[in-house]
CSV table of C-alpha atoms in Angstrom, one decimal:
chain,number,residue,atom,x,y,z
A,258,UNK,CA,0.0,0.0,0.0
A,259,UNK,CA,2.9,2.4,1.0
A,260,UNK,CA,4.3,1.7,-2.6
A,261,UNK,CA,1.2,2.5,-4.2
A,262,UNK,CA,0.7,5.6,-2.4
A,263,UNK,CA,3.9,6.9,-3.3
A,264,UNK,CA,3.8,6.1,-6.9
A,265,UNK,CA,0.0,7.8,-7.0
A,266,UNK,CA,1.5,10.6,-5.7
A,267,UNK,CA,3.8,10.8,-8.2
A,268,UNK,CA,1.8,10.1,-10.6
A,269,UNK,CA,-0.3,13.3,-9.5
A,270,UNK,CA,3.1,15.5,-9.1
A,271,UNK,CA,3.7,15.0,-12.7
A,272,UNK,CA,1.0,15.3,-14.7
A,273,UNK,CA,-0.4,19.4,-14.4
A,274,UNK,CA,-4.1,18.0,-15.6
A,275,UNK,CA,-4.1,16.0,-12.7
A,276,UNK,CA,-3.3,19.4,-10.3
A,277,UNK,CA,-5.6,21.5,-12.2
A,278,UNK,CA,-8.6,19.3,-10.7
A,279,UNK,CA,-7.4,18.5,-7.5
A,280,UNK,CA,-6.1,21.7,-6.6
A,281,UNK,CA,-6.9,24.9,-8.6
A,282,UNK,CA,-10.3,23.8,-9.2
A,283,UNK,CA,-11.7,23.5,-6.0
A,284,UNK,CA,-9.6,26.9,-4.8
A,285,UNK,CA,-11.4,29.3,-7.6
A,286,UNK,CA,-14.0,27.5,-9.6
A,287,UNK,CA,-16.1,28.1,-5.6
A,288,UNK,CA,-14.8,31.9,-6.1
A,289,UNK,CA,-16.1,32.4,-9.2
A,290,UNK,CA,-19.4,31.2,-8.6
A,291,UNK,CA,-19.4,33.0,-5.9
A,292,UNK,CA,-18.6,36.4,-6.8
A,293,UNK,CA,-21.3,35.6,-9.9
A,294,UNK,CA,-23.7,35.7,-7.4
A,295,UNK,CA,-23.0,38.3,-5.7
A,296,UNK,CA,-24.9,40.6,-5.0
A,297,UNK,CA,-27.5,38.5,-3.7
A,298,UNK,CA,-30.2,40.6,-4.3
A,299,UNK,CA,-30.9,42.6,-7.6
A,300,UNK,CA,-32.2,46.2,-6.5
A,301,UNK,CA,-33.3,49.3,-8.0
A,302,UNK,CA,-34.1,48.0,-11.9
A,303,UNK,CA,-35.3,50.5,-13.8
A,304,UNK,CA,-39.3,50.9,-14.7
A,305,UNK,CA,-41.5,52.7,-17.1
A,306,UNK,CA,-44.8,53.9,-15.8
A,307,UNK,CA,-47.9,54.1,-18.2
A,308,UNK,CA,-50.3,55.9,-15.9
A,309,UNK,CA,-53.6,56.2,-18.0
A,310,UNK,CA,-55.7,57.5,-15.2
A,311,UNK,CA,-53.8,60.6,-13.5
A,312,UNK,CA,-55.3,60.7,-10.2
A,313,UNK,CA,-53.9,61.5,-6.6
A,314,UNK,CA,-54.1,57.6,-6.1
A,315,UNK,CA,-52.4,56.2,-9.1
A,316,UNK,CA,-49.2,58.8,-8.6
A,317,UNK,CA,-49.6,58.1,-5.0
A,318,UNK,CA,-49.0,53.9,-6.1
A,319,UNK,CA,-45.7,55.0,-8.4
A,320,UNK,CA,-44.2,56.9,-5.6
A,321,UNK,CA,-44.2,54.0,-3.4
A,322,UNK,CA,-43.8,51.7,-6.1
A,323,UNK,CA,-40.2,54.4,-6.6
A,324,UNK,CA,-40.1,53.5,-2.4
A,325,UNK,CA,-39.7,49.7,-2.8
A,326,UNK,CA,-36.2,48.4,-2.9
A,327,UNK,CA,-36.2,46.3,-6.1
A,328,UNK,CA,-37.7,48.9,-8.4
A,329,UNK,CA,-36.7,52.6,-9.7
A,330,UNK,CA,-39.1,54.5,-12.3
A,331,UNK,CA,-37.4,56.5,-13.9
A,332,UNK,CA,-40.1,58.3,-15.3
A,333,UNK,CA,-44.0,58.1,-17.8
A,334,UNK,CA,-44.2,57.1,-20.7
A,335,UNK,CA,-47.0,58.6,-23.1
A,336,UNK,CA,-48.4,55.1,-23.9
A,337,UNK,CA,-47.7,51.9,-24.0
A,338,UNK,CA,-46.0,51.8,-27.3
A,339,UNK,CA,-43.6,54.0,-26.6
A,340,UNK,CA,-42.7,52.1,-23.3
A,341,UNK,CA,-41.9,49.4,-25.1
A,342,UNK,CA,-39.3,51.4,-27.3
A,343,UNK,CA,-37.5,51.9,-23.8
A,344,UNK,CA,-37.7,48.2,-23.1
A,345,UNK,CA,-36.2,47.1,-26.4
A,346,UNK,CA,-33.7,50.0,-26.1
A,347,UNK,CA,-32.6,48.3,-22.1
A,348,UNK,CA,-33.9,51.7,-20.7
A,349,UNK,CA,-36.0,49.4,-18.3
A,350,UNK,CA,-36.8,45.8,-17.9
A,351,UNK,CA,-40.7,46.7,-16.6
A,352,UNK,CA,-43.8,48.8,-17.6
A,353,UNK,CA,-46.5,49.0,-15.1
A,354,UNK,CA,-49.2,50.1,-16.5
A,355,UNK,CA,-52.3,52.0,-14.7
A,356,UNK,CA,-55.4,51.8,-16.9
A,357,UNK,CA,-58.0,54.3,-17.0
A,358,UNK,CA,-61.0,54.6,-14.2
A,359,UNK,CA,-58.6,52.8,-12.2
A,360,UNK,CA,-59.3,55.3,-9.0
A,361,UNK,CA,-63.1,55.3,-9.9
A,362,UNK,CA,-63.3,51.4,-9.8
A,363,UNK,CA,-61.5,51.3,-6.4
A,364,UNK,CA,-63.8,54.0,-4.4
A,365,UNK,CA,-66.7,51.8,-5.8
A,366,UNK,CA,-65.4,49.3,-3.7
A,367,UNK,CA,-64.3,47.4,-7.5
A,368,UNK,CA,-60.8,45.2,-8.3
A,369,UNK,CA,-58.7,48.4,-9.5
A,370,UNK,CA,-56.6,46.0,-11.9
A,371,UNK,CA,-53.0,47.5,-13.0
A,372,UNK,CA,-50.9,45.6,-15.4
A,373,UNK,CA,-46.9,44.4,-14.7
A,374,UNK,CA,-45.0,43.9,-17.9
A,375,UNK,CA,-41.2,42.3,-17.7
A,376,UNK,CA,-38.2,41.6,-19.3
A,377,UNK,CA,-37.7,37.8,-18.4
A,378,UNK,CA,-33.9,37.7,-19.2
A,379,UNK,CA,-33.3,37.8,-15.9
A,380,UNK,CA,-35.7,35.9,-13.2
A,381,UNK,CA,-33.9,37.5,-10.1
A,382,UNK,CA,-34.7,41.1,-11.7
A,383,UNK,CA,-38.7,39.0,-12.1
A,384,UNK,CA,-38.7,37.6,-9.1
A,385,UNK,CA,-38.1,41.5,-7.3
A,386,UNK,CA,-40.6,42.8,-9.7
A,387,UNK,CA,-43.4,40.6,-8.8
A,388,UNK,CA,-42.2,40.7,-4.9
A,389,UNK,CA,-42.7,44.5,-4.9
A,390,UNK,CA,-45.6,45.0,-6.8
A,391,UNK,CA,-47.5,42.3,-4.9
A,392,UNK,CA,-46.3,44.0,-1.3
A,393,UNK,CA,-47.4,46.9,-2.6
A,394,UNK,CA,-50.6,45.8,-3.8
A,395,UNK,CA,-51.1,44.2,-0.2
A,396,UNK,CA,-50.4,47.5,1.7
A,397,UNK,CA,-53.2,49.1,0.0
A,398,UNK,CA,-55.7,46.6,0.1
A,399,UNK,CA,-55.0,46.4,3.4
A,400,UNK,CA,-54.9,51.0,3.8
A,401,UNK,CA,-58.0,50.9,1.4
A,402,UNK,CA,-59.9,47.8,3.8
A,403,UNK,CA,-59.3,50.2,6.9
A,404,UNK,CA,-60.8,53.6,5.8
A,405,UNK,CA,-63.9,51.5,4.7
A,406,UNK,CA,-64.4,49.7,7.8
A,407,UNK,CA,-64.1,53.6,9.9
A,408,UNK,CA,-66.6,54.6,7.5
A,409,UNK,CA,-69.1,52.8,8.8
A,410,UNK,CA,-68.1,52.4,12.2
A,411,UNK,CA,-65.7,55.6,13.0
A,412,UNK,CA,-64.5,53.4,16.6
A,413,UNK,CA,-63.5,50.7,14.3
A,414,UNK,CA,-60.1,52.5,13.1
A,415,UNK,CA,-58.9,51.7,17.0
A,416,UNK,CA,-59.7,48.0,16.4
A,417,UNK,CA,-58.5,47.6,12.9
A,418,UNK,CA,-55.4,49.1,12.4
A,419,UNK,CA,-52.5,48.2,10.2
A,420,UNK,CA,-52.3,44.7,8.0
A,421,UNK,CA,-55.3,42.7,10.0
A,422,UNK,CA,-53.8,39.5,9.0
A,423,UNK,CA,-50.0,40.1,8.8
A,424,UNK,CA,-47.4,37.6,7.1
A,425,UNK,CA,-43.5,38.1,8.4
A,426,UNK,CA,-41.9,35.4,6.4
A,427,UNK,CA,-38.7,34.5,7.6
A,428,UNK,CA,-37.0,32.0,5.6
A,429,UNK,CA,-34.9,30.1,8.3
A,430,UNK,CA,-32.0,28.9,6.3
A,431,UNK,CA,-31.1,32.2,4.2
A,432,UNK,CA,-32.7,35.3,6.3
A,433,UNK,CA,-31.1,37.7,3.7
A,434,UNK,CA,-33.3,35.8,1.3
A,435,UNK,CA,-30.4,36.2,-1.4
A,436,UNK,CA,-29.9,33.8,-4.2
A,437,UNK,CA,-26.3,33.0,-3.4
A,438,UNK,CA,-27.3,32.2,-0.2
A,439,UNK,CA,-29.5,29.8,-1.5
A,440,UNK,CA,-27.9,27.5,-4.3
A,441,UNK,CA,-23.8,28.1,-3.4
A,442,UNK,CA,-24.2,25.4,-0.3
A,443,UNK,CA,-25.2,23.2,-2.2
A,444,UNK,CA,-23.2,23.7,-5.6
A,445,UNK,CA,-20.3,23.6,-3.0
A,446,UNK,CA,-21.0,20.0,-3.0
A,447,UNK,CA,-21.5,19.4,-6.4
A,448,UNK,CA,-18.0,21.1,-6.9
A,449,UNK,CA,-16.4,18.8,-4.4
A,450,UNK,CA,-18.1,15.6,-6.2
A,451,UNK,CA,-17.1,16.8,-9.3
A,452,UNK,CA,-13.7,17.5,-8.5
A,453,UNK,CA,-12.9,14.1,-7.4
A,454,UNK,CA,-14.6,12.2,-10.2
A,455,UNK,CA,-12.5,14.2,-12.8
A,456,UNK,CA,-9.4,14.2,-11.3
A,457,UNK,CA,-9.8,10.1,-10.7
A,458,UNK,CA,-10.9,9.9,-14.2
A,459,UNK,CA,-7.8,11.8,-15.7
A,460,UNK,CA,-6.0,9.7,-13.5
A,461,UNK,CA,-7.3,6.7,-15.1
A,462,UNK,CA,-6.5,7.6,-18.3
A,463,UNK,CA,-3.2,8.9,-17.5
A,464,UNK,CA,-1.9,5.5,-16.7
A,465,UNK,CA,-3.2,4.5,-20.1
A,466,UNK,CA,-0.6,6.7,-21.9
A,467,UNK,CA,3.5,6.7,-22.2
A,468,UNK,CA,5.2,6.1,-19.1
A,469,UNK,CA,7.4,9.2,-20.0
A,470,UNK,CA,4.4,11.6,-19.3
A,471,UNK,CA,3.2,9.9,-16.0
A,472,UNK,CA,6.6,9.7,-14.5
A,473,UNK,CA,6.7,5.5,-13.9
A,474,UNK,CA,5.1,3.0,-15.7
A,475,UNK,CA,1.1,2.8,-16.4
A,476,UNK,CA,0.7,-1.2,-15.2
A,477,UNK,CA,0.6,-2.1,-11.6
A,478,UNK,CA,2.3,-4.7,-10.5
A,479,UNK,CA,0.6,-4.6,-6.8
A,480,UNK,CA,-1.7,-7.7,-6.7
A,481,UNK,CA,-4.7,-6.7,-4.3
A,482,UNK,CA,-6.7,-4.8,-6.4
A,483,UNK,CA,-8.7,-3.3,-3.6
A,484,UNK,CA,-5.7,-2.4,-1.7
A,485,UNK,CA,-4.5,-0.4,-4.5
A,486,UNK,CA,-7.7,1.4,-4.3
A,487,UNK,CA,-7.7,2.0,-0.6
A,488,UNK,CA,-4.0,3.5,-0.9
A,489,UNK,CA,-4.8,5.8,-3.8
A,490,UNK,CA,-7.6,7.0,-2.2
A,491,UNK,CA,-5.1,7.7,0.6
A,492,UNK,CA,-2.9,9.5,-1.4
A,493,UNK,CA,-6.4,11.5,-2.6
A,494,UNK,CA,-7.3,12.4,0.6
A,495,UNK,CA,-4.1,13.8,1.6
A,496,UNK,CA,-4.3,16.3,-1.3
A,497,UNK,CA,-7.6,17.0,-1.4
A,498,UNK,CA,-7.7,17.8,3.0
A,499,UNK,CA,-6.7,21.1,2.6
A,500,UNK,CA,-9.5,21.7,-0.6
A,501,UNK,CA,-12.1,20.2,0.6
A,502,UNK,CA,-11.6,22.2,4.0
A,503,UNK,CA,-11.5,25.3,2.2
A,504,UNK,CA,-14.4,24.7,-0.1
A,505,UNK,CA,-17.2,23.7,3.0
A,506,UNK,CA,-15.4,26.2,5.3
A,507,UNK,CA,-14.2,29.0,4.3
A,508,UNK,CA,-16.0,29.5,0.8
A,509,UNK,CA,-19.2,30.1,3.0
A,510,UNK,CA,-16.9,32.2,5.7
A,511,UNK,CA,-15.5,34.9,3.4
A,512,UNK,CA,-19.1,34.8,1.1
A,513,UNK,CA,-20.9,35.0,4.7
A,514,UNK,CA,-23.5,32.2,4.0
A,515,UNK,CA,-25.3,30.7,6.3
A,516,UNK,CA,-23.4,29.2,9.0
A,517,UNK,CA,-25.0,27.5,11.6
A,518,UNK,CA,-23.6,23.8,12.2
A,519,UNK,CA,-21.0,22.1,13.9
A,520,UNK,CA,-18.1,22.1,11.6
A,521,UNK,CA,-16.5,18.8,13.2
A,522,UNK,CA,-20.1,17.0,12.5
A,523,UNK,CA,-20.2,18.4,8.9
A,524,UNK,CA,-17.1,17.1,8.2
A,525,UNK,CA,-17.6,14.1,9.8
A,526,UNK,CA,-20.8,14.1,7.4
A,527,UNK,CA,-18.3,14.8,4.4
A,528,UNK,CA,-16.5,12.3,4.6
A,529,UNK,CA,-18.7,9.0,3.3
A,530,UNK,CA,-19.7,11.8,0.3
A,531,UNK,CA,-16.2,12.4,-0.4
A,532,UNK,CA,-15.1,8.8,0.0
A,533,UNK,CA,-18.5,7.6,-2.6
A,534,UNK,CA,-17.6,10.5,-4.5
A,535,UNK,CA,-14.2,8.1,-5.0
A,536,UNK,CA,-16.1,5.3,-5.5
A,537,UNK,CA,-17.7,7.0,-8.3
A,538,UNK,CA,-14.4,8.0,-9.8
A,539,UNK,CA,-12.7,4.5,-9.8
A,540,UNK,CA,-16.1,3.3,-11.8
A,541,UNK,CA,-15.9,6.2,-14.6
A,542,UNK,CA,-12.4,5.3,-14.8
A,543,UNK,CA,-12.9,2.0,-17.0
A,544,UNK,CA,-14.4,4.4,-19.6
A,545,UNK,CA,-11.6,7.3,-19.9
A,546,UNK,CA,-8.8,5.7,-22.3
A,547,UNK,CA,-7.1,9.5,-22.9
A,548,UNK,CA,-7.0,12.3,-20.1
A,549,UNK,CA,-8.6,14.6,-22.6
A,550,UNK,CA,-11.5,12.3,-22.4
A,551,UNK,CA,-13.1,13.1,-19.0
A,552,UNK,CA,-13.4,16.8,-19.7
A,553,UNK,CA,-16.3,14.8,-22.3
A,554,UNK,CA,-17.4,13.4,-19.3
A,555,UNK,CA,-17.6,17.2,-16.9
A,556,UNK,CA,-19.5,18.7,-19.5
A,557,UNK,CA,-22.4,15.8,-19.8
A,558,UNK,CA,-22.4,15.5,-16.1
A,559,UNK,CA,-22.4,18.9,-14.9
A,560,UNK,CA,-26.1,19.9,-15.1
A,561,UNK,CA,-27.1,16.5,-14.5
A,562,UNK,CA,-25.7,16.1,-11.1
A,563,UNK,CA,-27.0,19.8,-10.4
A,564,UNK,CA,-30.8,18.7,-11.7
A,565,UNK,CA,-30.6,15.3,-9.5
A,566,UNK,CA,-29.8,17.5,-6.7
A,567,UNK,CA,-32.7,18.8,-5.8
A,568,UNK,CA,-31.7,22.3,-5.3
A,569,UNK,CA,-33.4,23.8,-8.6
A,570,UNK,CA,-36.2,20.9,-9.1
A,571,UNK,CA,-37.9,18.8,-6.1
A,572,UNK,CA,-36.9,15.7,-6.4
A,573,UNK,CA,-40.1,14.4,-5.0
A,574,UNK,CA,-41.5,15.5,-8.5
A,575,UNK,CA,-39.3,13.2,-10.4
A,576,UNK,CA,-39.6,11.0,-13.1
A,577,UNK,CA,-38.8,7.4,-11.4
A,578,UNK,CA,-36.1,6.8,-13.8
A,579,UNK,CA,-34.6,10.0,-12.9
A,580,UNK,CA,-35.3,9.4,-8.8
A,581,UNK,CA,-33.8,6.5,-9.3
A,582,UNK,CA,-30.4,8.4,-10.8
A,583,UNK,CA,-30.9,10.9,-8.0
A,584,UNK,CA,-30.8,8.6,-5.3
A,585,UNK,CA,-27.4,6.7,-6.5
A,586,UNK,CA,-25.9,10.0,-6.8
A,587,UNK,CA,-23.2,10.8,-4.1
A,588,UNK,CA,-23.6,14.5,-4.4
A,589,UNK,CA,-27.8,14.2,-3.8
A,590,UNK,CA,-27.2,13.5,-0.1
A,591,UNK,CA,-24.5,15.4,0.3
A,592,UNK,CA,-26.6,18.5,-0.7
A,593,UNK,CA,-29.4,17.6,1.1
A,594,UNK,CA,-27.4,16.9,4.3
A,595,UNK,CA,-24.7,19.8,4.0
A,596,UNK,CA,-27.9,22.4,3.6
A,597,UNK,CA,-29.5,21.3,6.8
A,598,UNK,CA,-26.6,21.2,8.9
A,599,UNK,CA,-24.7,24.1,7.3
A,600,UNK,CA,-27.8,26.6,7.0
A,601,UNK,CA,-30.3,25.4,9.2
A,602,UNK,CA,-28.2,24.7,11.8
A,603,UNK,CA,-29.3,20.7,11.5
A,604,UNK,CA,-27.3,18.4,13.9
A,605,UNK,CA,-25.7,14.8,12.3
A,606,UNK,CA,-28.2,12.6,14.3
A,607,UNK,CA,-30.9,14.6,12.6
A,608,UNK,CA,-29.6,14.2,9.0
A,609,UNK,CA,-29.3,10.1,9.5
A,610,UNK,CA,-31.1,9.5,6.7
A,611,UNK,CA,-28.7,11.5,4.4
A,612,UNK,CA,-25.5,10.4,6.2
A,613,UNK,CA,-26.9,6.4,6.0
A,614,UNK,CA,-27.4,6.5,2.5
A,615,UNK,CA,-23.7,8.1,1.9
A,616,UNK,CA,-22.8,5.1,3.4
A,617,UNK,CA,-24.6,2.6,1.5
A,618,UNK,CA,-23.6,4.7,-1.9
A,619,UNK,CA,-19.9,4.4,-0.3
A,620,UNK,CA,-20.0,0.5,-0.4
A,621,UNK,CA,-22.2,0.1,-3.7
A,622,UNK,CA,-19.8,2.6,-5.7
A,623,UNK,CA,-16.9,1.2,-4.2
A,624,UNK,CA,-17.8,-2.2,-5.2
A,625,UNK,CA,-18.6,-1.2,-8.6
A,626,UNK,CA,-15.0,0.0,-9.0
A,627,UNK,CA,-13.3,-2.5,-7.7
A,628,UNK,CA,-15.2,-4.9,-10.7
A,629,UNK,CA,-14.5,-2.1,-13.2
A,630,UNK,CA,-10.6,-2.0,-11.7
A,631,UNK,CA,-10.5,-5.8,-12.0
A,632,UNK,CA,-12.1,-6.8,-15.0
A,633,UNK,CA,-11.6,-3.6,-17.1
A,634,UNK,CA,-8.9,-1.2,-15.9
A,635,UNK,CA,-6.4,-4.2,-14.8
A,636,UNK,CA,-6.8,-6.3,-18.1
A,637,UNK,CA,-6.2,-3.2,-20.6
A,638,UNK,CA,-3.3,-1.9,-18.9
A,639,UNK,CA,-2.0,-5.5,-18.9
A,640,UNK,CA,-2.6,-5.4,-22.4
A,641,UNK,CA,-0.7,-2.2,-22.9
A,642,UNK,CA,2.5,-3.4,-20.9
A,643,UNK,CA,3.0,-6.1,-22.6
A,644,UNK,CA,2.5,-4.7,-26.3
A,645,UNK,CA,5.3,-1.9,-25.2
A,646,UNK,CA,7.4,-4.5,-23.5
A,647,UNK,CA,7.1,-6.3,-27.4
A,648,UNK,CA,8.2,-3.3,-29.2
């Protein structure tokens, strides 16, 4: 095992594909992502106003629409024509538009409709449209519901005051309600699994090609085939500690994510996902004949593993076939696990579930390599040693 570890870790010393994954990835592919992100929260987008009514209330609605965070008009627009000019020019990315009677409709106690129009290049600048529009709309049902009811009954304004049923929506795991917040966690993981599985699989075919480019020759002579596994994965670990630490850590420390488990349980929780994550790698590699082939591989796989994740489709609403590739996915429970603990605060006895099934996809991918490393990997590079010893 010793002699296998040190020739893996030559084997990783020399080839620079080999440290691009293991090391450079994980320490800026998190950073880029990242700072992508960031800011969390898109604010002050501009918006057109068509205001077809002109009344105290509807410029009343635009200044506190101008009031709201995620929206800034910057000014009217004649019609609606001409505010779509200043869409298609990127001079805003909504219209609101106020149709006429709209103030007569609401003091005859009628649904004073107004209309949202948006640019849907961009959900998160959407997703703040809608969200200010419909808090807006809410205040003034709510304003509007409390000068009726002192109307009739003047005393009522010291019973009814304010929203009557108010909503304060807290969202537990990301309070800032950002999107970085709320995906990076658990892309963290996806980067982690990824990682692994491509630098094994470059590995893999590395040992395929000329000696003179690996640094010592591709067949190994060591005749345990799952000891040879157990010290490469050794000599994996020890380069990836350091990574691995940095991408579940201090990604999330200098981002300020949520932060709210036990770091010594989350790595303890890291380390089946990392170790099936392996198991996964030693499979894949019975299919990578060149290096050059798994970067095939990390762009058919990428948005896969992100869609069987969970984080950006339930999984509950799966196809079976596809819950089926979700569940034998390392990086699945690692998501779901590393999310609880890490921003919700979730203790390891409370993600068992998750941390059981790393377990089981530990022993059922390691299995699965050790067949592929017996009865694939070992009989080609046997083939190849002996057709170079020839010539």
């Amino acid at each position: 095992m010793f002699d296998v570890y040190c020739r893996e870790f030559k084997l990783v010393m020399h080839d620079a594909g080999i440290i691009i994954f293991f090391l450079f990835l994980p320490l800026v592919y998190p950073i880029i992502y990242s700072i992508i992100y960031n800011p969390e929260l898109v604010k002050n987008v501009p918006v057109v106003v068509v205001d077809n009514d002109r009344t105290p209330l509807s410029r009343d609605l635009v200044r506190n629409l101008n009031a709201c965070d995620e929206a800034w008009v910057i000014g009217y627009a004649a019609n609606l024509p001409e505010a779509r000019r200043a869409m298609n020019e990127k001079k805003c990315y909504a219209i609101l538009e106020i149709p006429e009677g709209f103030n007569k409709k609401v003091n005859n106690n009628e649904a004073g409709n107004t209309v949202l129009y948006c640019d849907m290049s961009l959900l998160l600048r959407y997703r703040g449209f809608v969200v200010a529009t419909a808090n807006l709309m809410g205040h003034y049902s709510t304003t509007l519901l409390t000068e009726k009811i002192d109307n009739v009954l003047p005393l009522a304004e010291t019973i009814v005051t304010g929203d009557p049923m108010a909503i304060n929506n807290i969202p537990m795991g990301n309070i800032r309600n950002g999107f970085d917040s709320f995906i990076m966690p658990g892309v963290l993981i996806i980067i982690i699994q990824q990682v692994i599985v491509l630098a094994l699989g470059m590995a893999g075919g590395a040992r395929r090609e000329n000696p003179h480019l690996t640094g010592y020759s591709s067949y190994n002579m060591a005749p345990s085939v799952l000891l040879t596994m157990i010290a490469q994965a050794l000599c994996y670990l020890t380069i990836l500690l350091v990574p691995i630490m940095f991408v579940a850590h201090y990604v999330p420390l200098i981002f300020k994510f949520p932060m709210l488990g036990n770091t010594w349980e989350i790595f303890a929780f890291l380390t089946p996902m990392v170790l099936a994550s392996m198991g996964l790698g030693y499979a894949i590699q019975g299919f990578v004949t060149e290096r050059e082939n798994i970067l095939v591989i990390w762009v058919m796989t990428s948005l896969v593993f992100l869609l069987l994740s969970g984080l950006i489709w339930p999984r509950y609403d799966l196809y079976p076939v596809w819950k089926v590739l979700s569940d034998i996915c390392p990086s699945t429970w690692g998501v779901e696990g590393f999310v609880k603990m890490n921003s919700n605060g979730a203790s390891l006895s409370q993600v068992a579930d998750c941390y059981r099934n790393l377990w089981i996809a530990t022993a059922g991918w390691w299995f699965v390599g050790w067949c592929v490393r017996k009865w694939v990997v070992r009989p080609q590079l046997l083939k190849i040693h002996n057709s170079r010893l020839t010539k």
